[in-house]
PDB file of C-alpha atoms in Angstrom:
ATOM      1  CA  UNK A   3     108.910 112.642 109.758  1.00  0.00           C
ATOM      2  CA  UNK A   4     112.726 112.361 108.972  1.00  0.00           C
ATOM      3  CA  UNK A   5     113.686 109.731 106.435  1.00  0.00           C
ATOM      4  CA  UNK A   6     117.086 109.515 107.468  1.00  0.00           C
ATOM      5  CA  UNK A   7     116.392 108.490 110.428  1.00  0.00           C
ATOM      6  CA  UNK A   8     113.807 106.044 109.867  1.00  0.00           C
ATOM      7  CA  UNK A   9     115.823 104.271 107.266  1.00  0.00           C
ATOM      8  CA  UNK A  10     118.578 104.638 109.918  1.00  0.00           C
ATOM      9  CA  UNK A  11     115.881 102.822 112.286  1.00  0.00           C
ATOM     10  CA  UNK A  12     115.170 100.221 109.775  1.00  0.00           C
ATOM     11  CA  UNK A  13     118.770  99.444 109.423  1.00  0.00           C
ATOM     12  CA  UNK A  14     119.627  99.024 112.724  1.00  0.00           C
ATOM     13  CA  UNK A  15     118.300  95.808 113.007  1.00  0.00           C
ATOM     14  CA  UNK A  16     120.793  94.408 110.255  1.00  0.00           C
ATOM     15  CA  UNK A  17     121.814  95.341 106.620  1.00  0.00           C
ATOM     16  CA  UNK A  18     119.420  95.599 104.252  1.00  0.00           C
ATOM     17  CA  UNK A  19     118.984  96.792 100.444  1.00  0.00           C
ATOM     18  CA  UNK A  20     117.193  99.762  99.038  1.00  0.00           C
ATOM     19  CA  UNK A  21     114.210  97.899  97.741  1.00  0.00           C
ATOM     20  CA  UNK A  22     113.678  96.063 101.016  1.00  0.00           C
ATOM     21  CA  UNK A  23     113.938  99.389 103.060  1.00  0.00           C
ATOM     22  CA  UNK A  24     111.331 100.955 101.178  1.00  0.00           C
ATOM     23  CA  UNK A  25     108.837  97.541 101.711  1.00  0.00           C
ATOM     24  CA  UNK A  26     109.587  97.692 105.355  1.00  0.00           C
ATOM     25  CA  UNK A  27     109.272 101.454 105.068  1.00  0.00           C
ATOM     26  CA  UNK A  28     105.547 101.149 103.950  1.00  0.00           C
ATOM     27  CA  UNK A  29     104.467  97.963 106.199  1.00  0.00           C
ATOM     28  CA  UNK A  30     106.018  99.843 109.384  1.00  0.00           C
ATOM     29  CA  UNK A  31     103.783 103.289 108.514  1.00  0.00           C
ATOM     30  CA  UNK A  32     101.629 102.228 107.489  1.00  0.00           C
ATOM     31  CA  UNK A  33      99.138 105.427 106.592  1.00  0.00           C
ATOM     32  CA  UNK A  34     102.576 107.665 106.132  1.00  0.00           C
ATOM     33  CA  UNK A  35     103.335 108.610 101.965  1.00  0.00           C
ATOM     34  CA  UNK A  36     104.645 105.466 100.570  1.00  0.00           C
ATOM     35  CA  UNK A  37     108.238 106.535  99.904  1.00  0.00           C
ATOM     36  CA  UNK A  38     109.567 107.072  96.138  1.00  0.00           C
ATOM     37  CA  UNK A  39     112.450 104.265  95.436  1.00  0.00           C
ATOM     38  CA  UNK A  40     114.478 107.513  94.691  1.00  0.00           C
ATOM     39  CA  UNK A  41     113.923 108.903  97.636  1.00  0.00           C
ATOM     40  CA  UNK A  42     115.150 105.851  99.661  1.00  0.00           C
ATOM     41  CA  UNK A  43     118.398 105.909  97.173  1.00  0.00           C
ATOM     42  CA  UNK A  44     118.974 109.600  97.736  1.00  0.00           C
ATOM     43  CA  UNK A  45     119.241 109.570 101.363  1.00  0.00           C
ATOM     44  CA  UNK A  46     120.712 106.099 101.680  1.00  0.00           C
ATOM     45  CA  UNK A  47     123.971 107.819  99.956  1.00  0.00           C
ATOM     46  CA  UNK A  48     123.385 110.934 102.078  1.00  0.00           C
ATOM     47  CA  UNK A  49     123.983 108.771 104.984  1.00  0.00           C
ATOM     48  CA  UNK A  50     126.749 107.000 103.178  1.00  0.00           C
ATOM     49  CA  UNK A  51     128.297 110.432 103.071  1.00  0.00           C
ATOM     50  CA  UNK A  52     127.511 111.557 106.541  1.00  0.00           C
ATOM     51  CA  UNK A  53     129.031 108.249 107.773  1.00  0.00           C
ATOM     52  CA  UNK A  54     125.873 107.221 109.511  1.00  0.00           C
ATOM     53  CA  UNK A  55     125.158 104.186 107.271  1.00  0.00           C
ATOM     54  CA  UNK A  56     128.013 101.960 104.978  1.00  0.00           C
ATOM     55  CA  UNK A  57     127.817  99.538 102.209  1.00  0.00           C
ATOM     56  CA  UNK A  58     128.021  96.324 103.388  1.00  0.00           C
ATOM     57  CA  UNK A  59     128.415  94.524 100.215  1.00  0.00           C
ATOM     58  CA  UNK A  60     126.134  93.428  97.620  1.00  0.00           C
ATOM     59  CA  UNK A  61     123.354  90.217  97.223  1.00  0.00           C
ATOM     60  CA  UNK A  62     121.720  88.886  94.387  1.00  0.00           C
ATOM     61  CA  UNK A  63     119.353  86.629  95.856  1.00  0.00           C
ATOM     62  CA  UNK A  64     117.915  85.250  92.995  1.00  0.00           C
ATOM     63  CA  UNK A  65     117.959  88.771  90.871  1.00  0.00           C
ATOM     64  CA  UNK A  66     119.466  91.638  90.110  1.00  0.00           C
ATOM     65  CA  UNK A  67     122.293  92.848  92.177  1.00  0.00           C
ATOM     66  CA  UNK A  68     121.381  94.772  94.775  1.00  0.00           C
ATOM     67  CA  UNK A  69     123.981  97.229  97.380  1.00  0.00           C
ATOM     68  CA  UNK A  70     123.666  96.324 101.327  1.00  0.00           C
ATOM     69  CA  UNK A  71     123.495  98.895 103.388  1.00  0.00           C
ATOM     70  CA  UNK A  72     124.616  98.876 107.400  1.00  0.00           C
ATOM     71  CA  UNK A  73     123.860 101.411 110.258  1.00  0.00           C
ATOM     72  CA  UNK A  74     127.425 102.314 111.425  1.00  0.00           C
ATOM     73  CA  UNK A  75     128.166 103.544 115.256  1.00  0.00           C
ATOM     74  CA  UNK A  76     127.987 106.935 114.219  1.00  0.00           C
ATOM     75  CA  UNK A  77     124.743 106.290 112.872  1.00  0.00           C
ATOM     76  CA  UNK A  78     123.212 104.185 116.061  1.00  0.00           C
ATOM     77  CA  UNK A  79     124.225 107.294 118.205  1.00  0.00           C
ATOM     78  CA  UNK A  80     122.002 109.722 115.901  1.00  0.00           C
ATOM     79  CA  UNK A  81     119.537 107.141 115.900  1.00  0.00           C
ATOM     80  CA  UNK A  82     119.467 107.239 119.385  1.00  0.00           C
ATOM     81  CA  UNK A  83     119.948 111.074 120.124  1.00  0.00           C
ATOM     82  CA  UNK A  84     117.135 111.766 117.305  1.00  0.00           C
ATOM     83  CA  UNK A  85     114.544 108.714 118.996  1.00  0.00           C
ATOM     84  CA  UNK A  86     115.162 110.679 122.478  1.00  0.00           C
ATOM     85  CA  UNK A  87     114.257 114.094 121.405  1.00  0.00           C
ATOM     86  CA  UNK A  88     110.930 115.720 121.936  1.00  0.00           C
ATOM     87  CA  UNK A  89     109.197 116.630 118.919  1.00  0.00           C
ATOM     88  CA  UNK A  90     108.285 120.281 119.767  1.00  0.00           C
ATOM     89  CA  UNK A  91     104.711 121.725 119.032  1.00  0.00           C
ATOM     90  CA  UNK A  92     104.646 123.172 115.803  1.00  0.00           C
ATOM     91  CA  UNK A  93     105.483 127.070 116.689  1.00  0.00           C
ATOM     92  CA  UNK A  94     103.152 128.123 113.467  1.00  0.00           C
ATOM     93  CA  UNK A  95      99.790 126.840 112.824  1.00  0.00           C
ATOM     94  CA  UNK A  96      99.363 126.148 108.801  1.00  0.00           C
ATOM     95  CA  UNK A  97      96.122 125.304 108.669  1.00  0.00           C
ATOM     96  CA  UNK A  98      94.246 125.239 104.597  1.00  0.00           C
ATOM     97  CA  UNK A  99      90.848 124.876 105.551  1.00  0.00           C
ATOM     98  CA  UNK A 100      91.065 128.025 107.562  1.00  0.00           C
ATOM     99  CA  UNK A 101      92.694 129.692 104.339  1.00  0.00           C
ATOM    100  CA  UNK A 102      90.012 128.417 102.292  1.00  0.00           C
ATOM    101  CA  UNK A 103      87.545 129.796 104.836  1.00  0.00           C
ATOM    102  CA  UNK A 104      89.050 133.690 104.660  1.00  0.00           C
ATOM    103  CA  UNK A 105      89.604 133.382 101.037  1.00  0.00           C
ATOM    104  CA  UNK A 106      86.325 132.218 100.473  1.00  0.00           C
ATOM    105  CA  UNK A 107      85.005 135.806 102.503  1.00  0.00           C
ATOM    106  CA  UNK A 108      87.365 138.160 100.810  1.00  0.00           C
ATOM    107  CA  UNK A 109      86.128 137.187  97.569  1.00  0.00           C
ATOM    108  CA  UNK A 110      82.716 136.225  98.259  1.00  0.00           C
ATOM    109  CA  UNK A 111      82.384 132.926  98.292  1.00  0.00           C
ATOM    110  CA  UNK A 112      80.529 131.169 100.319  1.00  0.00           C
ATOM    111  CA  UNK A 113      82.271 129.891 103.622  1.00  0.00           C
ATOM    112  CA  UNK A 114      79.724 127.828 105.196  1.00  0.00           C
ATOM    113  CA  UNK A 115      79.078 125.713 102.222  1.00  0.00           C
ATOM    114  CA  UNK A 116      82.937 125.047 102.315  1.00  0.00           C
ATOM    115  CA  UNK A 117      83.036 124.075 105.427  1.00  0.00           C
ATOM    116  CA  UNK A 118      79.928 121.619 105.040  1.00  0.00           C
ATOM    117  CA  UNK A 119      82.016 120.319 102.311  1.00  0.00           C
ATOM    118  CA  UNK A 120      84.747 119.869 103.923  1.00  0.00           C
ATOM    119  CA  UNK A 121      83.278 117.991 106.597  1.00  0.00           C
ATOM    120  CA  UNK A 122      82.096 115.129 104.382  1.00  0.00           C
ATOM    121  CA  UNK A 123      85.106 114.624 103.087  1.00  0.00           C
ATOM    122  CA  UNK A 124      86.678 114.533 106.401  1.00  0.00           C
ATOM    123  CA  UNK A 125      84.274 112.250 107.582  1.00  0.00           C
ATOM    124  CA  UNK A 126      84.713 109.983 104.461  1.00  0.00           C
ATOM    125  CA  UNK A 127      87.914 109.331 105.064  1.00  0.00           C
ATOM    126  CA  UNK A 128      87.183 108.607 108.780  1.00  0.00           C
ATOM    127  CA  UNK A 129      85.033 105.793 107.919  1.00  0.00           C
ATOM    128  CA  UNK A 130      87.415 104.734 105.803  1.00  0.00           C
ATOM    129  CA  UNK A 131      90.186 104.766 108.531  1.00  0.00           C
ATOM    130  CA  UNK A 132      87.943 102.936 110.743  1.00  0.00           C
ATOM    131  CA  UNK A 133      87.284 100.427 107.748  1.00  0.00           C
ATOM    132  CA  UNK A 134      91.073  99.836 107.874  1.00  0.00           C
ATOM    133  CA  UNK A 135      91.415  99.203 111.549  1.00  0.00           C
ATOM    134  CA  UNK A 136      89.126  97.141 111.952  1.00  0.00           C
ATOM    135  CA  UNK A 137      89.772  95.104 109.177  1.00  0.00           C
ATOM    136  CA  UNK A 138      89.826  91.351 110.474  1.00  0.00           C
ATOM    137  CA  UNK A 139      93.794  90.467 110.781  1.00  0.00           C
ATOM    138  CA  UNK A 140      94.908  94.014 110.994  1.00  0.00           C
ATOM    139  CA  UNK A 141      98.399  94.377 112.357  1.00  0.00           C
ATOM    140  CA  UNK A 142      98.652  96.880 115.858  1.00  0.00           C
ATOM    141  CA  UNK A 143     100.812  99.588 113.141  1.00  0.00           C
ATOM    142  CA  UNK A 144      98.145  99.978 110.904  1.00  0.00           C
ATOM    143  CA  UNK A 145      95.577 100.153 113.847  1.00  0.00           C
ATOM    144  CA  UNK A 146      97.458 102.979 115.635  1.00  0.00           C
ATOM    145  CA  UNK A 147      98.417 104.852 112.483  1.00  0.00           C
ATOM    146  CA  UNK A 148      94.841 105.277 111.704  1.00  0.00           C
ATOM    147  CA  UNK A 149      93.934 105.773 115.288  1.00  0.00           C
ATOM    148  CA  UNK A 150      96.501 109.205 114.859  1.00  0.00           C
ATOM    149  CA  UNK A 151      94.789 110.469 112.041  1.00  0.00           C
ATOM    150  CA  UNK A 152      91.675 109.613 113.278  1.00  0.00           C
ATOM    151  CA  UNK A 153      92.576 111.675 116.448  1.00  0.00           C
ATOM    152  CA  UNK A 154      93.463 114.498 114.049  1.00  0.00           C
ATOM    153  CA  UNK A 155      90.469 114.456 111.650  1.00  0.00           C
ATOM    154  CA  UNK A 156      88.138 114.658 114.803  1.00  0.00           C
ATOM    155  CA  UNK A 157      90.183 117.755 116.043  1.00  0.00           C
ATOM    156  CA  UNK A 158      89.524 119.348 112.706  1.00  0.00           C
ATOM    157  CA  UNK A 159      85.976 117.971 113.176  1.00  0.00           C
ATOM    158  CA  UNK A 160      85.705 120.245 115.783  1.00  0.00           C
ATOM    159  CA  UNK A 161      87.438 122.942 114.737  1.00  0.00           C
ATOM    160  CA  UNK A 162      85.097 123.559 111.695  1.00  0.00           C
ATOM    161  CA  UNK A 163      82.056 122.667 113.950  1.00  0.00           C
ATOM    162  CA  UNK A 164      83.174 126.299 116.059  1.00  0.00           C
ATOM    163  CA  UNK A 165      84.183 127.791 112.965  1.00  0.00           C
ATOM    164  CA  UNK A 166      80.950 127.688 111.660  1.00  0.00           C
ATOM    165  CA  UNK A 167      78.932 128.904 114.456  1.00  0.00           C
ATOM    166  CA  UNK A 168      81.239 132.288 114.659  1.00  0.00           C
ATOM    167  CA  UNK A 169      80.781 132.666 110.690  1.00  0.00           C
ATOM    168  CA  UNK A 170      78.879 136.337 111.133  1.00  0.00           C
ATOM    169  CA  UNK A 171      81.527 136.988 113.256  1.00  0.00           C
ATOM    170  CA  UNK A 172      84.350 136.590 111.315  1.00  0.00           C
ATOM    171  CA  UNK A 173      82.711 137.453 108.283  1.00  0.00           C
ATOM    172  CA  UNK A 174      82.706 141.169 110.239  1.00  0.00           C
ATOM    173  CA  UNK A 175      86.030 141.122 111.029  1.00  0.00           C
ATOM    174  CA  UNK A 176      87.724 139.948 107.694  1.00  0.00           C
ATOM    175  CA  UNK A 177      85.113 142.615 106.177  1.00  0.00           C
ATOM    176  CA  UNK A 178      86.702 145.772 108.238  1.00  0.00           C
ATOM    177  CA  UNK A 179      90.227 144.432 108.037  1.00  0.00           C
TER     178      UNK A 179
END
């Protein structure tokens, strides 16, 4: 996910400070990595630089000072070239648990167990997921943010459920390699 370009998104609807980008940051994804306050800093002054965002002043509001920040036109037309471009498939699968799996062959260990493993904790987490989204009250963000990892978790459900069954098989061929 680019940062730049969803605080870019967030600021197109008006000015805003650091602190409240970050809030709307986490409400809006909700199951994405809460973002680091320095994080939001750092690339609100790379966009600053790049002339995609400006400062637009500064508010109090009751506290401490705090720098506005405003999407400039440069930075609506990247918003809007970036929010039209399809996200290609990733060209390279990186997948751990399948690391873990050969790892756990060359040296001996033992991949099956892993992979049982594995599965409850991927399973945890779903019921946790569903826990969230169908919390009473829960807003449509959090329900389809969980729905997407949901989706994924099952996938990698799946993916250790075939896995397992061609163990021996693999176990053969990492063995000759």
């Amino acid at each position: 996910m680019s940062t730049r370009h969803i605080l870019l998104g967030l600021l197109a609807s008006g000015p805003s400070h650091g602190y409240d980008l970050k809030r709307r940051h986490d409400e809006r994804f909700p199951q994405a990595r809460p973002l680091a306050y320095g994080q939001v800093y750092t690339t609100l002054q790379r966009l600053v630089r790049d002339d995609l965002a400006e400062i637009d002043g500064t508010d109090a509001d009751g506290g401490p000072e705090r720098t506005m920040y405003r999407c400039t036109t440069d930075g609506t037309r990247e918003l809007t070239r970036w929010a039209g471009e399809i996200a290609p498939p990733a060209p390279f699968v990186t997948n751990e648990i399948f690391a873990k799996v050969v790892v756990s062959i060359l040296t001996g260990g033992d991949a099956e167990a892993y992979l049982k493993a594995q599965r409850t904790a991927h399973m945890e987490r779903m019921r946790q997921l569903t826990a969230v989204k169908t919390a009473t009250g829960v807003d449509l963000s959090t329900v389809l943010s969980a729905d997407y990892a949901l989706n994924h978790l099952d996938a990698d459900l799946r993916w250790m459920t075939t896995t397992a069954a061609r163990l021996t098989t693999l176990t053969a061929e990492v063995d000759t390699a």
